[in-house]
Coordinates of C-alpha atoms in Angstrom, one line a residue:
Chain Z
X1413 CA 107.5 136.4 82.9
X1414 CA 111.1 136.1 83.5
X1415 CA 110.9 137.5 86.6
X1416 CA 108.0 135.2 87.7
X1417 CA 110.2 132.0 86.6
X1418 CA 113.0 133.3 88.7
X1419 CA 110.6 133.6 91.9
X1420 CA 108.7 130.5 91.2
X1421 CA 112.4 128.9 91.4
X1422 CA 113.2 130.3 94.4
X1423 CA 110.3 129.8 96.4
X1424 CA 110.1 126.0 95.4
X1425 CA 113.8 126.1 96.4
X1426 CA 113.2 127.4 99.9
X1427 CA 110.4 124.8 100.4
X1428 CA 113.0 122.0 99.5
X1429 CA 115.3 123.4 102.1
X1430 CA 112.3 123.8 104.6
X1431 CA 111.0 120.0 104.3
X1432 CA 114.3 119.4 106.9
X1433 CA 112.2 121.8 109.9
X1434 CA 114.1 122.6 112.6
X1435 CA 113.0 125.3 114.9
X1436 CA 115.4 126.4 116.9
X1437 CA 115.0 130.1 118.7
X1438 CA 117.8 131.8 120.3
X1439 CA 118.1 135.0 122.3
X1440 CA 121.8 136.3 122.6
X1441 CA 124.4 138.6 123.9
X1442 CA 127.9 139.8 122.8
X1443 CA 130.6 141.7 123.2
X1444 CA 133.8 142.6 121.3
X1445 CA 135.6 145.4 119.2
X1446 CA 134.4 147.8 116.2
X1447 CA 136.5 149.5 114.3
X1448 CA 135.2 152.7 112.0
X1449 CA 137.4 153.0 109.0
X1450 CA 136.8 157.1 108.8
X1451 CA 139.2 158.2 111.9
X1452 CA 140.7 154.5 111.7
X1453 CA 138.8 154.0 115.1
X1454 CA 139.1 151.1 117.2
X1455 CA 136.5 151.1 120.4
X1456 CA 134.1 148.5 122.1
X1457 CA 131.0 146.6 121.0
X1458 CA 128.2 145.1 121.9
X1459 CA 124.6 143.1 120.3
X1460 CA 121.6 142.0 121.4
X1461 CA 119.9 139.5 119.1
X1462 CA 116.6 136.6 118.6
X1463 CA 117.4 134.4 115.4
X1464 CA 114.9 131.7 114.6
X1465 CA 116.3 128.7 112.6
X1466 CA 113.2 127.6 110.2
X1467 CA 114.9 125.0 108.0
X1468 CA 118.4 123.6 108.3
X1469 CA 119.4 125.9 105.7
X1470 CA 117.6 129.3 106.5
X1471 CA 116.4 131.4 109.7
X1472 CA 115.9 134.8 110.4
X1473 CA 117.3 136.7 112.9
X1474 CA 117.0 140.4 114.5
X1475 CA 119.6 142.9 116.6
X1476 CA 120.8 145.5 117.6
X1477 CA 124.7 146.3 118.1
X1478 CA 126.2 149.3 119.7
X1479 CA 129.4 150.3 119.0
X1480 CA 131.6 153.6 120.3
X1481 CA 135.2 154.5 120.0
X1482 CA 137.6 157.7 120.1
X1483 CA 141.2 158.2 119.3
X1484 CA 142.8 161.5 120.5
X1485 CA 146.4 163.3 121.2
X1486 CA 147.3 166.5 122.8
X1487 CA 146.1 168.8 119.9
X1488 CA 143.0 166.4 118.4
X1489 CA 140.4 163.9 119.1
X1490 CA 138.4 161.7 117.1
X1491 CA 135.2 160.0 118.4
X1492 CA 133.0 157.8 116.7
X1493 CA 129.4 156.2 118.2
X1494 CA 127.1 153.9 116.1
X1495 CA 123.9 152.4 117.2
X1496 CA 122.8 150.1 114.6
X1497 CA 119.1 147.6 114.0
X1498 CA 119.5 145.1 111.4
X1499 CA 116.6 142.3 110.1
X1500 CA 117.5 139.8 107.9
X1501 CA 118.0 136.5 107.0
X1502 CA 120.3 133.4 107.9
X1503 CA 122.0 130.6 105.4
X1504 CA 123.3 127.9 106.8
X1505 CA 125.6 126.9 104.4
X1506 CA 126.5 123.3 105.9
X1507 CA 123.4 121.4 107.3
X1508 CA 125.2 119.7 110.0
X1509 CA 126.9 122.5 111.5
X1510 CA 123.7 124.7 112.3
X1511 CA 125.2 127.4 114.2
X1512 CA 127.5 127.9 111.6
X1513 CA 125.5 131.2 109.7
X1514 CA 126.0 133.7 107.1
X1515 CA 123.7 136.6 107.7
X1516 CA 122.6 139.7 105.4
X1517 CA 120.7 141.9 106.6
X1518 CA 118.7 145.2 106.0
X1519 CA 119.7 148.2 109.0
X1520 CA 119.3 151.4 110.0
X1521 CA 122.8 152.7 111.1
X1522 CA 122.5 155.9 113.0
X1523 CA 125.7 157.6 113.5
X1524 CA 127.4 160.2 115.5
X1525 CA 131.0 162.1 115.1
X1526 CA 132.9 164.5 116.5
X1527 CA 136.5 165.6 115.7
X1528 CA 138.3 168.4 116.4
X1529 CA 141.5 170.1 117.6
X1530 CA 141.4 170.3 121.3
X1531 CA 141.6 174.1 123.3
X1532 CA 142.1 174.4 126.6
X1533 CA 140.4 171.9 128.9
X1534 CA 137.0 174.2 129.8
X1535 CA 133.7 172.1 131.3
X1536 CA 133.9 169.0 129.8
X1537 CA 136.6 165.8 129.0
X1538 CA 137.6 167.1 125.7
X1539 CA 136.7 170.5 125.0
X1540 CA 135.2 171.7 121.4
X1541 CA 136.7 174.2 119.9
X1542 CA 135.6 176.5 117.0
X1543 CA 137.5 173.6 114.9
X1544 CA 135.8 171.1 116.0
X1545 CA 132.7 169.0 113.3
X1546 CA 129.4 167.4 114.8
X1547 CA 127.6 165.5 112.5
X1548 CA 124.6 163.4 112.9
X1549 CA 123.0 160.8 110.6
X1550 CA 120.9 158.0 110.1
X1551 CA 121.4 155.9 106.8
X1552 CA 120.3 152.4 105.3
X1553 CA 122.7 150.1 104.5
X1554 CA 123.5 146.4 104.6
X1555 CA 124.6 144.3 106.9
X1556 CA 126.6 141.1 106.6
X1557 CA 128.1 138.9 109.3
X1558 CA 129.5 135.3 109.3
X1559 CA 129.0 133.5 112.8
X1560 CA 131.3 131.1 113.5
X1561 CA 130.1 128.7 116.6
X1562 CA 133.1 127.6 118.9
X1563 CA 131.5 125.4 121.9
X1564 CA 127.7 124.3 122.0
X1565 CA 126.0 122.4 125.0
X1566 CA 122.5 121.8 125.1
X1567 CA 121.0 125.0 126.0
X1568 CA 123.9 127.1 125.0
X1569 CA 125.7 128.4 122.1
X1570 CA 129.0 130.1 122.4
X1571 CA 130.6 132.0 118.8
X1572 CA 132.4 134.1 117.5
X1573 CA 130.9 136.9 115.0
X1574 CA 131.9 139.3 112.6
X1575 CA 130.0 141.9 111.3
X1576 CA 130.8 144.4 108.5
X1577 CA 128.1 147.5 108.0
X1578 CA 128.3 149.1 104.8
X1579 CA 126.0 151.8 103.0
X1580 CA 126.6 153.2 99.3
X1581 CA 129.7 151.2 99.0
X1582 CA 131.5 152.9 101.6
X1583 CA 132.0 150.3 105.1
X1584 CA 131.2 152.2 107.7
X1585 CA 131.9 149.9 110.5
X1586 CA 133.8 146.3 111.7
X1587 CA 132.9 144.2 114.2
X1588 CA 133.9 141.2 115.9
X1589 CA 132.7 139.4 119.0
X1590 CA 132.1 136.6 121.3
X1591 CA 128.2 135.6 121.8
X1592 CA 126.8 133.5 124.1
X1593 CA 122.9 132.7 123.1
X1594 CA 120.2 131.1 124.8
X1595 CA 118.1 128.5 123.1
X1596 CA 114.6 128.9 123.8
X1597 CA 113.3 126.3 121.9
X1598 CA 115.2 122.8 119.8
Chain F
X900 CA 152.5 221.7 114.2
X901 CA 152.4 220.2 117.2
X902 CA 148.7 218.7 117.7
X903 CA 149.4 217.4 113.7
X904 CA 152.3 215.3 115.6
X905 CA 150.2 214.1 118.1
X906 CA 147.8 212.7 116.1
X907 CA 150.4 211.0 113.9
X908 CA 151.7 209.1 117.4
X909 CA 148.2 208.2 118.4
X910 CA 147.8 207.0 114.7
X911 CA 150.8 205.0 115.2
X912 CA 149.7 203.5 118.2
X913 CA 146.7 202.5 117.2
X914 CA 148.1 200.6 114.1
X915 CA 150.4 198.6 115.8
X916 CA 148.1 197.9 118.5
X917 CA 145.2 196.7 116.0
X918 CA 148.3 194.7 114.5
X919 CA 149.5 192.9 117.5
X920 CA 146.1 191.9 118.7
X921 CA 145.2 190.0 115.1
X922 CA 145.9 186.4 115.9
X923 CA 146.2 184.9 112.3
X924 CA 149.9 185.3 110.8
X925 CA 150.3 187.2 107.5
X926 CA 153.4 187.6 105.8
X927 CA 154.4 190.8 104.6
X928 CA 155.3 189.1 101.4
X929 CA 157.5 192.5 99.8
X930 CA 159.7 192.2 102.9
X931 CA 160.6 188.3 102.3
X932 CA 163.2 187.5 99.8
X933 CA 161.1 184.3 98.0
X934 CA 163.2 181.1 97.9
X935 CA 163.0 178.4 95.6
X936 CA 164.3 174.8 95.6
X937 CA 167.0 173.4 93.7
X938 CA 167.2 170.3 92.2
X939 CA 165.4 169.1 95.0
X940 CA 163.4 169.7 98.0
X941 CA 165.3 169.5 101.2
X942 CA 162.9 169.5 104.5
X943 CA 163.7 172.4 107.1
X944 CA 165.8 170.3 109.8
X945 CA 164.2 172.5 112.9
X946 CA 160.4 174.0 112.6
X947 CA 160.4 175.8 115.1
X948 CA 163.0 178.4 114.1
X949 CA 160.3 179.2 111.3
X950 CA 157.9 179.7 113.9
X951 CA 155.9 175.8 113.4
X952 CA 154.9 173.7 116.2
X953 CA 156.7 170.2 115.5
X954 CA 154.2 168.7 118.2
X955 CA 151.2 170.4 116.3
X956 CA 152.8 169.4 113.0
X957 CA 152.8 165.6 113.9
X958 CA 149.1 166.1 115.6
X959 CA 148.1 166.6 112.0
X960 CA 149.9 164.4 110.2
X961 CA 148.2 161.7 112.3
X962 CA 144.5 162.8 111.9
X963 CA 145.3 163.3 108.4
X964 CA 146.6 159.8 108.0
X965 CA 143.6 158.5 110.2
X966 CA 141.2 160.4 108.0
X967 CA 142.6 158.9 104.2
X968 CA 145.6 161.4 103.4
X969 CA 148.3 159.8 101.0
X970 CA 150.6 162.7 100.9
X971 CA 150.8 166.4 102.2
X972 CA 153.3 168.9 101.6
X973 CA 153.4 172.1 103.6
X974 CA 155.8 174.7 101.8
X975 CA 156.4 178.1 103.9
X976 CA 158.3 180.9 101.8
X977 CA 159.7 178.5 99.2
X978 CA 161.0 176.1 102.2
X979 CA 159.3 172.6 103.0
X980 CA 158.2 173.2 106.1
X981 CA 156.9 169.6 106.9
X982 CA 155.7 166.9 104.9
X983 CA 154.4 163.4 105.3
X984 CA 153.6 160.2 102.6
X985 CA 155.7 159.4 99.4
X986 CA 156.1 162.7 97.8
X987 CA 158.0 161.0 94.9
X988 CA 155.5 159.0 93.8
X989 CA 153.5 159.3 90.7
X990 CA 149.5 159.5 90.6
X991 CA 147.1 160.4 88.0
X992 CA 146.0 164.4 88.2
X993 CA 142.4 164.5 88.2
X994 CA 140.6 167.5 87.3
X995 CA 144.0 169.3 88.9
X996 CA 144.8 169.2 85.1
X997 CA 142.5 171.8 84.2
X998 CA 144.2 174.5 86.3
X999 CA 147.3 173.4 84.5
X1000 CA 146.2 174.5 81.1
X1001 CA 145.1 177.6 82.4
X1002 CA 148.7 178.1 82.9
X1003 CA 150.1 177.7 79.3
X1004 CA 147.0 179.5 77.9
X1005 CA 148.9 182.7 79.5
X1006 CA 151.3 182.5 76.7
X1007 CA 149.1 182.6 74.2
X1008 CA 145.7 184.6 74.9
X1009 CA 146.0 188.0 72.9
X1010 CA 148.1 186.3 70.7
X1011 CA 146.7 182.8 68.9
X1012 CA 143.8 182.7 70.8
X1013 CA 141.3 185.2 71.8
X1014 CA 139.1 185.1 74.8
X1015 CA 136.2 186.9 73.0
X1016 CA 136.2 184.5 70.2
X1017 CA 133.6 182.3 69.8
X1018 CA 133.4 178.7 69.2
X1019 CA 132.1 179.8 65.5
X1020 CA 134.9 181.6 65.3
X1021 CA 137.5 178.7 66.0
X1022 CA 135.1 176.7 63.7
X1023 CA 134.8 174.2 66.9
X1024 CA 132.1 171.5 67.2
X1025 CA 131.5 168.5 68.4
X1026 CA 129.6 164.9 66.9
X1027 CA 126.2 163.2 67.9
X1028 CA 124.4 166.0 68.1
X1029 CA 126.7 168.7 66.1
X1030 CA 126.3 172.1 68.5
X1031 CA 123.7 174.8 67.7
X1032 CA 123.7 178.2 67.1
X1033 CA 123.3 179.0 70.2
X1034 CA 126.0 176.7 71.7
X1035 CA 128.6 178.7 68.9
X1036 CA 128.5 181.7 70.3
X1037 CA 130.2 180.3 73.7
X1038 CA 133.3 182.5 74.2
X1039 CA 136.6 181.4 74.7
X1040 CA 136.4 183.2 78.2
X1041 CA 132.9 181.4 78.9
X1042 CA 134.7 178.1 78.9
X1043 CA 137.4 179.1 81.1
X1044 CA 135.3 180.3 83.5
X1045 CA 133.0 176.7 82.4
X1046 CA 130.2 179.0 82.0
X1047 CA 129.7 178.3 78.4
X1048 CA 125.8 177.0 78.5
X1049 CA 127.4 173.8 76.2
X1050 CA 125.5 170.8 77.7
X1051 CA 126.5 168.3 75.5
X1052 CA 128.7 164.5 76.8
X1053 CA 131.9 165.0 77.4
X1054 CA 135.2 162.7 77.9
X1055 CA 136.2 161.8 81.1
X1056 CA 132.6 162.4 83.0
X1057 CA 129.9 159.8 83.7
X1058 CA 128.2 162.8 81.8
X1059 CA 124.6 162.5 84.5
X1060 CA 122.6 165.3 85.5
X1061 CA 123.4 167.6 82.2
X1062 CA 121.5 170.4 82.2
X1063 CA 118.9 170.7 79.1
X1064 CA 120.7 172.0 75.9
X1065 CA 120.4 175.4 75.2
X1066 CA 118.7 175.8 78.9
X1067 CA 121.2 178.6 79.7
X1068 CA 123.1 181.2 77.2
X1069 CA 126.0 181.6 77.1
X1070 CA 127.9 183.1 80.5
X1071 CA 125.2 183.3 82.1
X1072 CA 125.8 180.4 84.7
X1073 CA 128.5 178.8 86.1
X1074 CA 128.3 174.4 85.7
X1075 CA 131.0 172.5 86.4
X1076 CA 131.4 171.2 82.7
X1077 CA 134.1 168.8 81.5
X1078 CA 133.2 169.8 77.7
X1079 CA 134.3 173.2 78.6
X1080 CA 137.7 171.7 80.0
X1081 CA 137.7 169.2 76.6
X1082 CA 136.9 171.8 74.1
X1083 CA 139.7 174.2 75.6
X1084 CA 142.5 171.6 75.5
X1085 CA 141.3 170.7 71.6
X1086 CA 141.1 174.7 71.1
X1087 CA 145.4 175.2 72.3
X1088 CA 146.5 172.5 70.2
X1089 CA 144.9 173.7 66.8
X1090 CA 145.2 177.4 67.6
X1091 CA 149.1 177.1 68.7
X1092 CA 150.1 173.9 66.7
X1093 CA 151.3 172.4 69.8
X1094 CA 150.5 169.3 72.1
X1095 CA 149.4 170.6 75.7
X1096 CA 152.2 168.4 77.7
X1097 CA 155.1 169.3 75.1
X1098 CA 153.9 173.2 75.8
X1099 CA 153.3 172.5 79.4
X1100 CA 156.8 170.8 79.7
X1101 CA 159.4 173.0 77.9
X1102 CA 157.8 176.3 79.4
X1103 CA 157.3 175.0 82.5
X1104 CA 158.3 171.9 84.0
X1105 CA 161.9 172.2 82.6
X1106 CA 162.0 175.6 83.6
X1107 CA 161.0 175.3 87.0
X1108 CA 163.2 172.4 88.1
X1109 CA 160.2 169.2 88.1
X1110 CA 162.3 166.5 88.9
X1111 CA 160.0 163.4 87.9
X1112 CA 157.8 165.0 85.0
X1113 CA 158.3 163.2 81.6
X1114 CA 155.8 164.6 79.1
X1115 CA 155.9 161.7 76.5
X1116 CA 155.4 159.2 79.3
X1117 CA 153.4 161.6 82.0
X1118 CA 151.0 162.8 79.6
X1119 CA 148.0 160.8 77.8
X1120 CA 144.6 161.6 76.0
X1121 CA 141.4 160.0 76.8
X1122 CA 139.2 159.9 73.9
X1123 CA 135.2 159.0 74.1
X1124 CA 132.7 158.1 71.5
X1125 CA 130.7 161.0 72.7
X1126 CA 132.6 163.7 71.9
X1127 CA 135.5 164.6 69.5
X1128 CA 137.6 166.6 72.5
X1129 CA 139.6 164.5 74.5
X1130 CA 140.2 165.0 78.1
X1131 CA 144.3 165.5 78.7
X1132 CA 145.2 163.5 81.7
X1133 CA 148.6 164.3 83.7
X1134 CA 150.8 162.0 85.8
X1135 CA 152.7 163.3 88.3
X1136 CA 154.8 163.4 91.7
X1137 CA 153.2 165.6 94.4
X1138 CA 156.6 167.0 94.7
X1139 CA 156.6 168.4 91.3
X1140 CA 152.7 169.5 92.0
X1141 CA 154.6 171.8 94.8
X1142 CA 156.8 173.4 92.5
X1143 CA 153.4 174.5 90.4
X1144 CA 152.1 176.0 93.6
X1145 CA 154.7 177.7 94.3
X1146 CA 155.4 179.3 90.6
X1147 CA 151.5 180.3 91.1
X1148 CA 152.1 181.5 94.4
X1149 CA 155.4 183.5 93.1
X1150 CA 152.6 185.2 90.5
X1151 CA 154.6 183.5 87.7
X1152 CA 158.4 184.4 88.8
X1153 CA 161.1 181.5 89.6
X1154 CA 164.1 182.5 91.3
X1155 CA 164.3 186.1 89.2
X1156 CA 162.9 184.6 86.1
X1157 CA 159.5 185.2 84.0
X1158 CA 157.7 182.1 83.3
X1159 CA 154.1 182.8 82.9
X1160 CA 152.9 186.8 82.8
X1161 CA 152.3 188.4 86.0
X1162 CA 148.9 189.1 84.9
X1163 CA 147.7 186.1 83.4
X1164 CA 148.4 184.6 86.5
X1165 CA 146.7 187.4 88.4
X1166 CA 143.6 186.7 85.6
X1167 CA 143.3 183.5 86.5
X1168 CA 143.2 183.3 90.2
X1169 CA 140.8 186.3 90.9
X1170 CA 137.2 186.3 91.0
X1171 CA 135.6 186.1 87.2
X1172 CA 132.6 184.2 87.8
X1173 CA 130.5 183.7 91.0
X1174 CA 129.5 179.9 92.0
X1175 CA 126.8 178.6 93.2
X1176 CA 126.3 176.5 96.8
X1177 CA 125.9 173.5 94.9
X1178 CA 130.0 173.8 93.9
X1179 CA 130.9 174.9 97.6
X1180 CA 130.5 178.6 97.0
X1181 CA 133.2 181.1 96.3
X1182 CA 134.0 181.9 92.8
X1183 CA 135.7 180.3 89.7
X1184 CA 138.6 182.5 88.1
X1185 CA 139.9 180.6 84.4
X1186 CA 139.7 177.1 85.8
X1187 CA 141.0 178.2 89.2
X1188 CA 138.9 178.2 92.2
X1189 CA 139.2 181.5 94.4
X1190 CA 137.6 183.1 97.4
X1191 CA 137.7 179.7 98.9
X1192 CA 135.7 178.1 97.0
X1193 CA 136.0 174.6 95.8
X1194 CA 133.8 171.6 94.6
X1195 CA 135.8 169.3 96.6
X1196 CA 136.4 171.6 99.5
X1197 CA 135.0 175.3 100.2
X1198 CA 138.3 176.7 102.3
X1199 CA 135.8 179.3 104.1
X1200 CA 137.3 180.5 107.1
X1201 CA 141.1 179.6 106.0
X1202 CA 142.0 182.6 104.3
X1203 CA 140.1 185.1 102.4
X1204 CA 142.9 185.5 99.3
X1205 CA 143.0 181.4 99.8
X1206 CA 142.6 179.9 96.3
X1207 CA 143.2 176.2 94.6
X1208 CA 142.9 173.9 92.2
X1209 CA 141.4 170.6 92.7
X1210 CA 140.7 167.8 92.0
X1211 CA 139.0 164.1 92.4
X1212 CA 141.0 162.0 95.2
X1213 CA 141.3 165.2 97.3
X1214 CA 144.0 166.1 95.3
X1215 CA 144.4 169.8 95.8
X1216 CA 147.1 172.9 95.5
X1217 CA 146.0 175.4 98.2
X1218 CA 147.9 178.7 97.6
X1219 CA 147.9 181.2 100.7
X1220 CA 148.9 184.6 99.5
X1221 CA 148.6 186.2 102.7
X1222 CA 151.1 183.3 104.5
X1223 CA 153.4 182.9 101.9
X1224 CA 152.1 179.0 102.1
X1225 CA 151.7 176.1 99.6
X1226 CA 149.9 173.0 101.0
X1227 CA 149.7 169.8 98.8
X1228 CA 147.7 167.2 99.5
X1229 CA 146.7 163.9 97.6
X1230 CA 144.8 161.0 98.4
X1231 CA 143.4 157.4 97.0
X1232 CA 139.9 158.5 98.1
X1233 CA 138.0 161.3 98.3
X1234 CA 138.0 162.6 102.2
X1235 CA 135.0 163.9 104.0
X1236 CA 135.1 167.2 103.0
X1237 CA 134.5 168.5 106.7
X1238 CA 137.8 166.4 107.2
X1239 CA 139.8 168.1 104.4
X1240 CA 138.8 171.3 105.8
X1241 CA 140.3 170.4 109.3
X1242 CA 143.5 169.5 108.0
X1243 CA 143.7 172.5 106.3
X1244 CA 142.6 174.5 109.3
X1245 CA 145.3 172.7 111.8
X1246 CA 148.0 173.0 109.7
X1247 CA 147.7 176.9 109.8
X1248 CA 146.9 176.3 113.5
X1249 CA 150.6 174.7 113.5
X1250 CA 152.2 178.3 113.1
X1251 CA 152.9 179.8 116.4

């Protein structure tokens, strides 16, 4: 019953918010740095995103972000590779300021490591030795990003994001970058 | 007389070429006169006259940092080798404690307390559910090796995934079981009389030099509505954690004195039960974990005589016979085991 109530709430909340339509698509593009806590990694990033702005206080959005990095010295390297697909929704927290959006997010975050003490150099850039850990794995997790817009025209959006991916209550990744996106439709 | 000679020569030769081409060091630890450290520990000043690669040395110290390490401590021989984090600084010993009763049980098993007593015996119990017959006839031995078959809550553990009471007997299985570790520190204080850090600090820590270790302010118990044994929590420096090591290491001797029996301490750290995958592999000895096992970290592939006790936080005292070593590590979090395990494995790879 209680449970019912709280939906019921919720729902007729959303439709409040949704009287105000607004429509606006977007397809977008960024690029910026990651950084993977495990290995203190710093390496590059980039997204490729469509959000869809239904009210002036929700939208939903979908991506996918890369992200790769690796840290080495003469007798180790770290290395670090993320591919990550996230769906989820968008508040707009102040109704004027559209591009202005917190998003959560459900993803898949499939990861890749490799670290290792480093042998002599054999076929490949950093060689493995019998030291050296592969591991491979795919996880759920949430995703949460703020986007911050910093110059709009009228088919444009430039902003800056920041992205945090984190599974089981360990963060597995950072992200920040600068987006340009497209609007399809206004 | 002569072909006998022969023979000898060859035999010779073939023991000092099997000898030269084994790549890992090992001490020849009757040949090395042990040191110990004084009031303090004083870092070696050039590594590589003990045969240590500084540039490999700071190679690790970096992933080790990059990967969560708080504080290592690599002691060669009685000598800090290297070191890195805030060795003076005090932190709360996880299950670490455990392996320091085992210590000060030494002075008393054979005596006040008898591993093939049982739990009846002591007249030791517990509340919400009382233990069972069954449950009683858990040796003292059982719960050092925490094979006792007692599933009931315990302090200090979130106390999920018990096994069913009474689904084992008795030794027959090894489970990682805090009421083992409870009921044992509850067991030395009403068979001896004595509080476990009082003990644990006048035959020890004063006797082995621990410069920070305070036992009235360094020791505390945690009490739980779910059982009537307390857990028996330790604070303390990593650099006095070292000096543990190294007594262990030393088989009980400090500089030319006796502080725990030679063969407790040999008891302790060899093979009495076997464990299973689930806890890394290896074997537990009484509250030690040997042939390089480990629930936090299984050490395969470091050293066959490698054995430690550890605890939550990666806190762990690895104790390398063969090398004469002591590694001490410590952390805020627990590392990725694969991690811990290349630490470990690089330092070694630091000797030339």
């Amino acid at each position: 019953m209680k449970l019912t109530i709280i939906i019921i709430s919720l729902l007729i909340s959303i439709q409040a918010y949704t009287q105000d339509s607004l429509k606006i698509k977007t397809l977008g593009i960024g690029t910026g740095a990651i950084y993977y806590p495990t290995g203190k990694i710093v390496g590059f990033s980039h997204n490729y995103f469509a959000s869809y702005l239904f009210s002036k206080h929700f939208g939903i959005h979908f991506g996918l972000d890369f992200g790769i990095g690796q840290k080495s010295d003469d007798f180790y390297f770290d290395y670090a590779k993320s591919t990550v697909m996230n769906a989820g929704m968008i508040y707009i927290p102040l109704k004027k300021r559209s591009q202005l959006q917190i998003n959560t997010s459900f993803m898949i975050f499939s990861s890749s490591k490799i670290f290792g003490t480093k042998d002599e150099i054999i076929n490949s850039s950093h060689a493995i030795s019998e030291f050296s850990t592969i591991e491979k794995s795919n996880f759920y997790g949430l995703n949460l990003g703020i986007q911050i817009p910093v110059y709009e025209t009228n088919s444009f959006i430039f902003s800056t994001k920041i992205d945090s991916w984190a599974s089981f209550l360990q963060l597995n990744a950072v992200s920040m970058k600068l987006q340009i996106q497209y609007k399809i439709s206004k | 007389m002569k072909i006998k000679f022969v023979k000898l020569l060859i035999g010779c030769f073939v023991i000092l070429l099997s000898n030269s081409c084994n790549k890992d060091y090992e001490f020849d630890r009757n040949s090395q006169i042990p040191n110990f450290p004084g009031d303090k520990w004083i870092q070696v000043t050039n590594v590589a006259e003990y045969y240590w690669s500084l540039e490999k040395l700071k190679s690790v110290e970096t992933f080790s940092k990059n990967s969560g390490s708080e504080c290592v401590m690599i002691i060669e021989n009685g000598k800090l080798i290297y070191s890195w984090g805030e060795n003076d600084k005090r932190f709360y010993v996880a299950s670490v404690r455990k392996s320091f009763l085992s210590l000060i049980y030494g002075y008393y098993v054979g005596n006040q307390i008898s591993l093939s007593a049982t739990l009846q015996d002591y007249n030791v119990g517990d509340k919400n559910p009382e233990l069972n017959d069954l449950e009683k006839q858990a040796t003292i031995r059982t719960l050092l090796t925490s094979s006792s078959g007692v599933y009931h809550k315990a302090a200090a553990t979130n106390n999920e995934d018990l096994p069913e009471r009474n689904s084992t007997k008795p030794g027959e299985q090894f489970y990682y079981n805090n009421w083992d570790f409870n009921a044992l520190g509850t067991i030395f204080e009403q068979r001896t009389g004595q509080k476990i850090f009082q003990v644990f600090s006048d035959s020890i820590a004063n006797r082995i030099g621990m410069q920070d270790f305070n036992w009235q302010s360094d020791g505390r118990y945690d009490y739980s509505n779910v059982s009537i044994h307390p857990a028996y929590h330790f604070d303390m420096t990593a650099r006095d954690m070292a000096r543990i090591g190294l007594l262990v290491l030393n088989k009980g001797m400090w500089d030319g004195k006796l502080i725990i029996p030679v063969n407790w301490i040999d008891s302790i750290t060899s093979n009495q039960v076997s464990v299973s995958d689930d806890y890394g592999g290896g074997s537990y000895g009484f509250m030690w974990w040997v042939n390089n096992g480990g629930y936090l970290v299984d050490f395969s592939g470091v050293s066959k005589d490698a054995f430690s006790a550890q605890g939550n936080w990666s806190q762990i005292i690895l104790i390398i016979p063969s090398k004469n070593l002591v590694i001490i590590h410590r952390a805020t979090k627990n590392l990725d085991p694969s991690r811990m395990l290349m630490i470990i494995r690089m330092i070694i790879n630091s000797k030339m």
